């Protein structure tokens, strides 16, 4: 599960953001909606432990992020949080499968080659396992990024604007894929977006 | 997929980025290693062949040349001196001289020098007869193990000498008289491994100077059946006397030089060389002094090279720094992704440092291989030209330190980029585009 309590963030410039409390149960899908500049991205970073809140706390799978520090937080993030960014980035020097293996290793898990191949097969990019990430099409890269986000069976999946560049048909496919994969590992899925098309698909919404 | 493997993959992903750093490291480490090995092995060879010689006496000319020629069998002799001029040095009752070795030089066989001397030389150099026996009669030779290895001479073989030292092949001017191999030296690690030893008077037979009219005529007429004749001829000179024989020989017989050991170093020996040089037609040279002169020259040359090497080392460290630093910008997304995937700041620091270390390590190893490869090529040429045995694949402890030094430099060059990488603001980086 994913929850926040009285979360604020202090920008270095002086402006302060206050966020509404969130409480998303395990297995649920939520939309985080807001216009540009509303602080969506900042909230995503706070939820992922990529930024430190000014006050309040973020709870992921019963763990208060603020209580973790340094490499413990990094490892926790690797294990419990799957993050899909708007643009997919990979370690370019190693293959798609090795990127997933790296994700397992860095999260402190054992490398499971069978699971990696299975997951890539499920996402219809099994034949790209040994390809360099740069050799994949944009759509394939997005699938590979989804595979990497869920490889460690995280309790929370955060997706940042996954559909902003897609047409309606592909938007549906990607959202279905995300929900399907989140359900497969029983994770909370939080989609951060300004794309109002998604409000017709996903009921549970948080507005900033 | 651990950090070491990832660092390696990153390096091989864009090998050109690392290539310059590797080349520069290889060049600097290779140069230092080459100079060190040459210097070290040259020192050892010089020292192994000092043989306790305090003084070399020969014909006027360059003192360094006299030492190099008489002790290391390099270059050409200054010329000969007559026995009459130098007999005093050979006298066992000389107040300053403990022992003296008369040398007759100038001829060779297939590039190996024939040294006319007395068997005492074996004791001077700590060499021993490996097979056969010591040379006693004229035209009997004992050959060094390296001569055997490279000419195929065997016990009992006979050959003719050539005038001059360089192997001139078919054009060589051959001397009359057949040499016979009566012994082979055990390897001593000294210059004796590379020479052919015989008696001093053998030179008098092959070179007519001072030989008298009698020898002349014999040589002129002996062309056709020299075997019998020469054996008879040699029999006349079969005094097994070593130095004693030289003390008794005619004044106008010639030697090339004399190696001298003092009884002890004192005020008289200190001025002995100068007295000889000032008051006689002879040249006296002190080997340690001359060898130090060679070393000084070598060091002078090295000093300039050292500046060059230091410059290359600095540039090689800079090139690692620049290539890592500029790659950070390219790789900021993947570095941030590594953090998202669970790597701590320490992991990113380690990754970049490892990449720097890899470049330094590969460069240093390549440099050592390069240097010893060059030594191996040089060894073949040097052996023939300089009687200088180079053990190309001998690694010095200093080279181990150089390798560690290269790693330290690689670490230093990588530290700032690594800190920069560890500081990557992941949130900022990954949400910017």
Short mmCIF file of C-alpha atoms in Angstrom, two decimals, chain B residues 47 57 63 119 123 126 131 146 190 224 236 256 263 270 310 319 323 327 333 342 350 372 404 424:
data_model
loop_
_atom_site.label_atom_id
_atom_site.label_comp_id
_atom_site.label_asym_id
_atom_site.label_seq_id
_atom_site.Cartn_x
_atom_site.Cartn_y
_atom_site.Cartn_z
CA UNK B 47 79.05 -5.29 -12.42
CA UNK B 57 96.46 -0.72 -19.77
CA UNK B 63 90.01 5.35 -22.20
CA UNK B 119 93.75 -19.47 -18.38
CA UNK B 123 89.37 -17.42 -12.14
CA UNK B 126 84.54 -17.09 -11.86
CA UNK B 131 83.37 -29.93 -20.98
CA UNK B 146 76.51 -18.84 -26.14
CA UNK B 190 79.68 -13.03 -17.68
CA UNK B 224 99.07 -26.33 -49.65
CA UNK B 236 107.62 -24.85 -31.47
CA UNK B 256 96.24 -5.45 -27.08
CA UNK B 263 97.39 -5.61 -4.27
CA UNK B 270 95.66 6.24 -6.76
CA UNK B 310 56.07 12.69 -16.48
CA UNK B 319 42.58 11.90 -20.45
CA UNK B 323 36.71 11.00 -20.79
CA UNK B 327 30.71 10.60 -20.29
CA UNK B 333 19.94 9.11 -17.17
CA UNK B 342 18.38 0.43 -5.84
CA UNK B 350 32.43 2.69 -7.25
CA UNK B 372 59.20 -6.37 -22.58
CA UNK B 404 50.12 -0.08 -8.43
CA UNK B 424 23.53 12.92 -9.36
#
